[in-house]
PDB file of C-alpha atoms in Angstrom:
ATOM      1  CA  ALA A   1      -3.226  15.270  -7.595  1.00 73.00           C
ATOM      2  CA  GLN A   2      -0.369  14.054  -5.855  1.00 79.00           C
ATOM      3  CA  SER A   3       2.347  12.227  -7.155  1.00 87.00           C
ATOM      4  CA  VAL A   4       5.275   9.898  -5.859  1.00 93.00           C
ATOM      5  CA  ALA A   5       8.229   9.362  -7.472  1.00 95.00           C
ATOM      6  CA  GLN A   6      11.357   6.499  -6.611  1.00 97.00           C
ATOM      7  CA  PRO A   7      14.081   7.274  -9.338  1.00 96.00           C
ATOM      8  CA  GLU A   8      15.389   3.706  -8.831  1.00 96.00           C
ATOM      9  CA  ASP A   9      13.913   0.084  -9.561  1.00 95.00           C
ATOM     10  CA  GLN A  10      16.610  -1.118  -8.214  1.00 97.00           C
ATOM     11  CA  VAL A  11      19.428  -0.540  -5.111  1.00 98.00           C
ATOM     12  CA  ASN A  12      22.170  -2.760  -4.256  1.00 97.00           C
ATOM     13  CA  VAL A  13      24.021  -2.159  -1.072  1.00 98.00           C
ATOM     14  CA  ALA A  14      26.956  -4.493   0.637  1.00 98.00           C
ATOM     15  CA  GLU A  15      25.870  -5.623   3.908  1.00 98.00           C
ATOM     16  CA  GLY A  16      27.167  -2.808   6.637  1.00 97.00           C
ATOM     17  CA  ASN A  17      27.254  -0.130   4.746  1.00 98.00           C
ATOM     18  CA  PRO A  18      24.661   2.530   5.083  1.00 97.00           C
ATOM     19  CA  LEU A  19      21.451   2.484   2.147  1.00 97.00           C
ATOM     20  CA  THR A  20      19.636   5.194   0.679  1.00 98.00           C
ATOM     21  CA  VAL A  21      16.075   5.090  -0.958  1.00 98.00           C
ATOM     22  CA  LYS A  22      15.303   7.788  -2.565  1.00 98.00           C
ATOM     23  CA  CYS A  23      11.706   9.361  -3.310  1.00 98.00           C
ATOM     24  CA  THR A  24      10.433  12.816  -4.152  1.00 97.00           C
ATOM     25  CA  TYR A  25       7.101  14.077  -3.970  1.00 94.00           C
ATOM     26  CA  SER A  26       4.358  16.329  -5.346  1.00 89.00           C
ATOM     27  CA  VAL A  27       1.296  17.793  -4.097  1.00 83.00           C
ATOM     28  CA  SER A  28      -0.239  21.287  -3.167  1.00 79.00           C
ATOM     29  CA  GLY A  29       0.078  22.073   0.476  1.00 79.00           C
ATOM     30  CA  ASN A  30       1.460  19.743   3.439  1.00 83.00           C
ATOM     31  CA  PRO A  31       2.008  16.115   2.597  1.00 87.00           C
ATOM     32  CA  TYR A  32       1.521  13.356   4.721  1.00 90.00           C
ATOM     33  CA  LEU A  33       4.621  10.794   4.114  1.00 94.00           C
ATOM     34  CA  PHE A  34       5.221   7.031   4.406  1.00 94.00           C
ATOM     35  CA  TRP A  35       7.182   4.153   3.719  1.00 97.00           C
ATOM     36  CA  TYR A  36       6.126   0.787   3.376  1.00 96.00           C
ATOM     37  CA  VAL A  37       7.913  -2.316   3.128  1.00 96.00           C
ATOM     38  CA  GLN A  38       7.102  -5.443   0.763  1.00 95.00           C
ATOM     39  CA  TYR A  39       8.409  -8.987   1.990  1.00 94.00           C
ATOM     40  CA  PRO A  40       8.230 -11.547  -1.030  1.00 90.00           C
ATOM     41  CA  ASN A  41       4.668 -12.954  -1.021  1.00 87.00           C
ATOM     42  CA  ARG A  42       3.604 -10.365   2.015  1.00 90.00           C
ATOM     43  CA  GLY A  43       1.092  -7.552   1.962  1.00 91.00           C
ATOM     44  CA  LEU A  44       2.616  -4.177   2.504  1.00 93.00           C
ATOM     45  CA  GLN A  45       4.285  -3.506   6.351  1.00 94.00           C
ATOM     46  CA  PHE A  46       4.502   0.341   7.456  1.00 93.00           C
ATOM     47  CA  LEU A  47       7.680   1.375   8.320  1.00 96.00           C
ATOM     48  CA  LEU A  48       7.562   5.446   9.260  1.00 95.00           C
ATOM     49  CA  LYS A  49       5.628   8.216   8.845  1.00 94.00           C
ATOM     50  CA  TYR A  50       6.142  11.975   8.747  1.00 94.00           C
ATOM     51  CA  ILE A  51       2.802  14.359   9.717  1.00 90.00           C
ATOM     52  CA  THR A  52       4.698  17.690  10.848  1.00 87.00           C
ATOM     53  CA  GLY A  53       7.012  18.487  13.202  1.00 88.00           C
ATOM     54  CA  ASP A  54      10.893  16.998  12.583  1.00 91.00           C
ATOM     55  CA  ASN A  55      12.460  16.313   9.348  1.00 93.00           C
ATOM     56  CA  LEU A  56      14.152  13.178  10.740  1.00 96.00           C
ATOM     57  CA  VAL A  57      12.162  10.533  11.429  1.00 96.00           C
ATOM     58  CA  LYS A  58      12.632   7.123  12.891  1.00 95.00           C
ATOM     59  CA  GLY A  59      11.060   4.230  12.315  1.00 94.00           C
ATOM     60  CA  SER A  60      10.456   0.394  12.615  1.00 91.00           C
ATOM     61  CA  TYR A  61      13.986  -1.718  12.211  1.00 92.00           C
ATOM     62  CA  GLY A  62      16.219   1.078  12.305  1.00 95.00           C
ATOM     63  CA  PHE A  63      15.071   2.987   9.490  1.00 97.00           C
ATOM     64  CA  GLU A  64      14.437   6.598   9.159  1.00 97.00           C
ATOM     65  CA  ALA A  65      13.813   8.918   6.746  1.00 98.00           C
ATOM     66  CA  GLU A  66      14.841  12.668   5.710  1.00 96.00           C
ATOM     67  CA  PHE A  67      11.949  14.978   5.439  1.00 96.00           C
ATOM     68  CA  ASN A  68      13.108  17.744   2.485  1.00 95.00           C
ATOM     69  CA  LYS A  69      10.424  20.396   1.989  1.00 93.00           C
ATOM     70  CA  SER A  70      12.679  22.543  -0.778  1.00 93.00           C
ATOM     71  CA  GLN A  71      13.799  20.124  -2.284  1.00 95.00           C
ATOM     72  CA  THR A  72      10.300  18.040  -1.803  1.00 94.00           C
ATOM     73  CA  SER A  73      12.211  14.442  -1.206  1.00 96.00           C
ATOM     74  CA  PHE A  74      11.257  12.280   1.950  1.00 97.00           C
ATOM     75  CA  HIS A  75      14.562   9.612   1.262  1.00 98.00           C
ATOM     76  CA  LEU A  76      14.481   6.369   3.475  1.00 98.00           C
ATOM     77  CA  LYS A  77      18.057   5.512   5.111  1.00 98.00           C
ATOM     78  CA  LYS A  78      19.097   3.429   7.070  1.00 98.00           C
ATOM     79  CA  PRO A  79      23.144   3.306   9.283  1.00 97.00           C
ATOM     80  CA  SER A  80      23.699  -0.049   8.192  1.00 97.00           C
ATOM     81  CA  ALA A  81      22.257  -2.760   6.216  1.00 97.00           C
ATOM     82  CA  LEU A  82      21.702  -6.200   6.674  1.00 97.00           C
ATOM     83  CA  VAL A  83      20.713  -8.732   4.214  1.00 97.00           C
ATOM     84  CA  SER A  84      17.541  -9.606   5.859  1.00 96.00           C
ATOM     85  CA  ASP A  85      16.115  -5.734   5.166  1.00 97.00           C
ATOM     86  CA  SER A  86      16.479  -6.961   1.264  1.00 97.00           C
ATOM     87  CA  ALA A  87      12.368  -5.975  -0.331  1.00 97.00           C
ATOM     88  CA  LEU A  88      10.122  -3.851  -2.157  1.00 96.00           C
ATOM     89  CA  TYR A  89      10.179  -0.378  -0.507  1.00 97.00           C
ATOM     90  CA  PHE A  90       7.141   1.799  -1.451  1.00 96.00           C
ATOM     91  CA  CYS A  91       7.160   5.737  -1.076  1.00 96.00           C
ATOM     92  CA  ALA A  92       3.060   6.676  -0.356  1.00 94.00           C
ATOM     93  CA  VAL A  93       1.938  10.146   0.311  1.00 91.00           C
ATOM     94  CA  ARG A  94      -1.318  11.167   0.882  1.00 84.00           C
ATOM     95  CA  ASP A  95      -3.375  14.618   1.054  1.00 76.00           C
ATOM     96  CA  PRO A  96      -3.826  15.934   4.560  1.00 73.00           C
ATOM     97  CA  THR A  97      -7.628  16.857   3.524  1.00 71.00           C
ATOM     98  CA  ASP A  98      -8.844  13.633   2.536  1.00 66.00           C
ATOM     99  CA  ASN A  99      -9.715  11.388   5.191  1.00 60.00           C
ATOM    100  CA  TYR A 100     -10.728   8.640   3.197  1.00 59.00           C
ATOM    101  CA  GLY A 101      -7.454   7.345   1.772  1.00 57.00           C
ATOM    102  CA  GLN A 102      -8.624   8.193  -1.895  1.00 60.00           C
ATOM    103  CA  ASN A 103      -6.008   9.787  -2.593  1.00 66.00           C
ATOM    104  CA  PHE A 104      -3.067   8.037  -1.066  1.00 77.00           C
ATOM    105  CA  VAL A 105      -0.665   7.505  -3.734  1.00 86.00           C
ATOM    106  CA  PHE A 106       2.157   4.919  -3.705  1.00 91.00           C
ATOM    107  CA  GLY A 107       5.195   5.302  -5.192  1.00 94.00           C
ATOM    108  CA  PRO A 108       6.131   2.404  -8.256  1.00 94.00           C
ATOM    109  CA  GLY A 109       9.037   1.062  -5.523  1.00 95.00           C
ATOM    110  CA  THR A 110      12.443   0.257  -5.312  1.00 97.00           C
ATOM    111  CA  ARG A 111      13.904  -3.100  -5.261  1.00 97.00           C
ATOM    112  CA  LEU A 112      16.156  -3.155  -2.174  1.00 97.00           C
ATOM    113  CA  SER A 113      19.042  -5.960  -2.590  1.00 97.00           C
ATOM    114  CA  VAL A 114      21.761  -6.338   0.547  1.00 97.00           C
ATOM    115  CA  LEU A 115      24.500  -8.544  -0.212  1.00 96.00           C
ATOM    116  CA  PRO A 116      26.377 -10.166   2.011  1.00 94.00           C
TER     117      PRO A 116
ATOM    118  CA  ASP B   1      -3.833 -12.816  15.540  1.00 59.00           C
ATOM    119  CA  THR B   2      -3.763 -11.969  11.908  1.00 67.00           C
ATOM    120  CA  ALA B   3      -4.621  -8.443  11.590  1.00 91.00           C
ATOM    121  CA  VAL B   4      -6.316  -8.125   8.160  1.00 96.00           C
ATOM    122  CA  SER B   5      -6.324 -11.447   6.725  1.00 96.00           C
ATOM    123  CA  GLN B   6      -7.931 -12.339   3.028  1.00 96.00           C
ATOM    124  CA  THR B   7      -8.996 -15.682   1.258  1.00 96.00           C
ATOM    125  CA  PRO B   8      -8.550 -17.450  -0.547  1.00 97.00           C
ATOM    126  CA  LYS B   9      -4.405 -16.289  -0.880  1.00 95.00           C
ATOM    127  CA  TYR B  10      -4.052 -18.224  -4.700  1.00 96.00           C
ATOM    128  CA  LEU B  11      -7.022 -17.930  -6.982  1.00 97.00           C
ATOM    129  CA  VAL B  12      -7.036 -19.729  -9.844  1.00 97.00           C
ATOM    130  CA  THR B  13      -9.942 -19.591 -12.612  1.00 96.00           C
ATOM    131  CA  GLN B  14     -10.863 -19.261 -15.940  1.00 96.00           C
ATOM    132  CA  MET B  15     -11.988 -16.170 -17.831  1.00 96.00           C
ATOM    133  CA  GLY B  16     -15.730 -15.138 -17.911  1.00 97.00           C
ATOM    134  CA  ASN B  17     -16.136 -16.483 -14.284  1.00 97.00           C
ATOM    135  CA  ASP B  18     -17.936 -14.792 -10.988  1.00 97.00           C
ATOM    136  CA  LYS B  19     -15.267 -14.737  -7.768  1.00 97.00           C
ATOM    137  CA  SER B  20     -14.914 -13.413  -4.455  1.00 97.00           C
ATOM    138  CA  ILE B  21     -12.009 -12.440  -2.516  1.00 98.00           C
ATOM    139  CA  LYS B  22     -13.220 -12.274   1.328  1.00 97.00           C
ATOM    140  CA  CYS B  23     -11.350  -9.459   3.516  1.00 97.00           C
ATOM    141  CA  GLU B  24     -11.703  -9.555   7.435  1.00 97.00           C
ATOM    142  CA  GLN B  25     -10.160  -7.220  10.371  1.00 96.00           C
ATOM    143  CA  ASN B  26      -9.608  -7.097  13.689  1.00 95.00           C
ATOM    144  CA  LEU B  27      -8.596  -3.883  14.201  1.00 92.00           C
ATOM    145  CA  GLY B  28     -11.437  -2.068  14.680  1.00 91.00           C
ATOM    146  CA  HIS B  29     -10.647   0.242  12.371  1.00 90.00           C
ATOM    147  CA  ASP B  30     -13.728   2.159  10.431  1.00 87.00           C
ATOM    148  CA  THR B  31     -12.361   2.631   7.180  1.00 87.00           C
ATOM    149  CA  MET B  32     -11.052  -0.699   4.762  1.00 90.00           C
ATOM    150  CA  TYR B  33      -9.918  -0.396   0.976  1.00 91.00           C
ATOM    151  CA  TRP B  34      -8.662  -2.415  -1.806  1.00 94.00           C
ATOM    152  CA  TYR B  35      -6.034  -2.561  -4.137  1.00 94.00           C
ATOM    153  CA  LYS B  36      -4.913  -4.107  -7.277  1.00 95.00           C
ATOM    154  CA  GLN B  37      -0.948  -4.851  -7.978  1.00 94.00           C
ATOM    155  CA  ASP B  38       0.578  -5.061 -10.859  1.00 91.00           C
ATOM    156  CA  SER B  39       2.968  -7.417 -12.406  1.00 89.00           C
ATOM    157  CA  LYS B  40       5.187  -4.800 -12.054  1.00 87.00           C
ATOM    158  CA  LYS B  41       4.404  -4.470  -8.176  1.00 87.00           C
ATOM    159  CA  PHE B  42       2.618  -1.289  -9.021  1.00 89.00           C
ATOM    160  CA  LEU B  43       0.215  -0.186  -6.761  1.00 90.00           C
ATOM    161  CA  LYS B  44      -3.311   1.269  -7.574  1.00 90.00           C
ATOM    162  CA  ILE B  45      -6.522   1.958  -5.117  1.00 88.00           C
ATOM    163  CA  MET B  46      -9.630   0.445  -6.184  1.00 91.00           C
ATOM    164  CA  PHE B  47     -11.444   1.946  -3.241  1.00 88.00           C
ATOM    165  CA  SER B  48     -12.129   2.709   0.017  1.00 87.00           C
ATOM    166  CA  TYR B  49     -15.526   2.062   2.053  1.00 88.00           C
ATOM    167  CA  ASN B  50     -15.865   3.676   5.541  1.00 83.00           C
ATOM    168  CA  ASN B  51     -19.363   1.643   6.419  1.00 66.00           C
ATOM    169  CA  LYS B  52     -21.011   4.549   5.057  1.00 73.00           C
ATOM    170  CA  GLU B  53     -19.612   5.782   2.020  1.00 79.00           C
ATOM    171  CA  LEU B  54     -18.296   3.766  -0.560  1.00 82.00           C
ATOM    172  CA  ILE B  55     -15.576   5.711  -2.809  1.00 79.00           C
ATOM    173  CA  ILE B  56     -14.808   4.210  -6.008  1.00 76.00           C
ATOM    174  CA  ASN B  57     -11.700   5.032  -7.959  1.00 79.00           C
ATOM    175  CA  GLU B  58     -13.729   5.831 -11.362  1.00 75.00           C
ATOM    176  CA  THR B  59     -10.560   3.858 -13.198  1.00 84.00           C
ATOM    177  CA  VAL B  60     -11.605   0.888 -12.040  1.00 90.00           C
ATOM    178  CA  PRO B  61     -14.354  -1.332 -14.070  1.00 92.00           C
ATOM    179  CA  ASN B  62     -18.219  -1.831 -12.799  1.00 92.00           C
ATOM    180  CA  ARG B  63     -17.128  -5.422 -13.108  1.00 96.00           C
ATOM    181  CA  PHE B  64     -15.810  -5.004  -9.617  1.00 96.00           C
ATOM    182  CA  SER B  65     -17.943  -4.520  -6.538  1.00 94.00           C
ATOM    183  CA  PRO B  66     -17.259  -4.492  -3.268  1.00 92.00           C
ATOM    184  CA  LYS B  67     -19.528  -5.409  -0.170  1.00 92.00           C
ATOM    185  CA  SER B  68     -19.651  -4.716   3.517  1.00 91.00           C
ATOM    186  CA  PRO B  69     -21.876  -7.392   5.241  1.00 90.00           C
ATOM    187  CA  ASP B  70     -20.239  -5.467   8.320  1.00 90.00           C
ATOM    188  CA  LYS B  71     -17.681  -3.335   9.847  1.00 89.00           C
ATOM    189  CA  ALA B  72     -15.059  -5.424  10.086  1.00 93.00           C
ATOM    190  CA  HIS B  73     -15.512  -7.297   6.654  1.00 94.00           C
ATOM    191  CA  LEU B  74     -14.959  -5.737   2.998  1.00 94.00           C
ATOM    192  CA  ASN B  75     -14.940  -8.719   0.190  1.00 96.00           C
ATOM    193  CA  LEU B  76     -14.418  -8.016  -3.270  1.00 97.00           C
ATOM    194  CA  HIS B  77     -17.075  -9.436  -6.300  1.00 97.00           C
ATOM    195  CA  ILE B  78     -15.624  -9.935  -9.818  1.00 97.00           C
ATOM    196  CA  ASN B  79     -17.559 -10.618 -12.154  1.00 97.00           C
ATOM    197  CA  SER B  80     -16.679 -11.751 -15.991  1.00 97.00           C
ATOM    198  CA  LEU B  81     -13.787 -12.064 -15.446  1.00 97.00           C
ATOM    199  CA  GLU B  82     -11.015 -11.533 -17.946  1.00 96.00           C
ATOM    200  CA  LEU B  83      -7.161 -12.168 -18.596  1.00 96.00           C
ATOM    201  CA  GLY B  84      -6.175  -8.377 -17.826  1.00 94.00           C
ATOM    202  CA  ASP B  85      -7.599  -9.144 -14.040  1.00 96.00           C
ATOM    203  CA  SER B  86      -4.423 -11.130 -13.059  1.00 96.00           C
ATOM    204  CA  ALA B  87      -3.191  -9.975 -10.565  1.00 96.00           C
ATOM    205  CA  VAL B  88      -2.109  -9.880  -6.684  1.00 96.00           C
ATOM    206  CA  TYR B  89      -5.382  -7.371  -4.797  1.00 97.00           C
ATOM    207  CA  PHE B  90      -4.627  -6.508  -1.124  1.00 96.00           C
ATOM    208  CA  CYS B  91      -7.399  -5.870   1.529  1.00 96.00           C
ATOM    209  CA  ALA B  92      -6.114  -2.617   4.002  1.00 93.00           C
ATOM    210  CA  SER B  93      -7.909  -0.616   6.560  1.00 92.00           C
ATOM    211  CA  SER B  94      -7.421   2.495   8.750  1.00 87.00           C
ATOM    212  CA  GLN B  95      -8.505   4.573  11.625  1.00 82.00           C
ATOM    213  CA  VAL B  96     -10.862   6.979   9.705  1.00 65.00           C
ATOM    214  CA  GLU B  97      -9.725   9.878  12.341  1.00 52.00           C
ATOM    215  CA  GLY B  98      -7.219  11.355  10.004  1.00 61.00           C
ATOM    216  CA  PRO B  99      -4.918  10.826   6.580  1.00 66.00           C
ATOM    217  CA  ASN B 100      -2.087  10.411   9.053  1.00 76.00           C
ATOM    218  CA  GLN B 101      -3.178   6.755   9.918  1.00 79.00           C
ATOM    219  CA  PRO B 102      -0.738   4.241   8.120  1.00 86.00           C
ATOM    220  CA  GLN B 103      -3.098   1.521   6.999  1.00 89.00           C
ATOM    221  CA  HIS B 104      -2.561  -2.250   7.603  1.00 92.00           C
ATOM    222  CA  PHE B 105      -2.419  -4.603   4.750  1.00 95.00           C
ATOM    223  CA  GLY B 106      -3.474  -7.863   4.189  1.00 95.00           C
ATOM    224  CA  ASP B 107      -1.114 -11.017   2.745  1.00 94.00           C
ATOM    225  CA  GLY B 108      -2.961 -10.182  -1.039  1.00 95.00           C
ATOM    226  CA  THR B 109      -5.087 -12.604  -2.727  1.00 97.00           C
ATOM    227  CA  ARG B 110      -3.078 -13.527  -6.186  1.00 96.00           C
ATOM    228  CA  LEU B 111      -5.255 -13.961  -8.724  1.00 97.00           C
ATOM    229  CA  SER B 112      -4.728 -15.933 -11.718  1.00 96.00           C
ATOM    230  CA  ILE B 113      -7.126 -15.979 -15.325  1.00 96.00           C
ATOM    231  CA  LEU B 114      -6.495 -18.778 -17.264  1.00 92.00           C
TER     232      LEU B 114
END
């Protein structure tokens, strides 16, 4: 069974500085990896995904993530953080053989605070 | 227009009651889901349904039952509510053509059991 770990409950970064939110995964075979963001009192919003190809994936709002197969990681990054990026971020992994979403596993979430 | 909409947004009720949460998606997606997010923000899938097949997470109590009147709706019925059912419940949808499709989430229903 697949699993996702987000080792940091909370990440604090100053506005304008680069940010990284970490994610590691465990899955048999090649994973499908996703990042979602959740703002207060809202549902999760899709940011980006890695399916195959280039290890650096670009997504919404200037975010990108780097897939590293040897380290089984998929860290989310942004070159210059904004106060409006403050939110809860979820990494998720999915089994490529799963067509019904039953094995869509989310990490525990990391709260990002960008300080002005 | 909201892609995935849930009603009500807030639901406060007493232990032992039966309640329903409605979900509608206007994306034309084939698969819909229900998730439970607990007080620590941990997100767990409860059901997935693709208008032919219901897949249930084995840890979900049988007091919870999804009902789909049509492809665009997946409502969640909960019988004999318990204190531990207090959580935020999210509906989501995705196209079924492959597991590489992201899911689209509603804004959640905050259920509070008194």
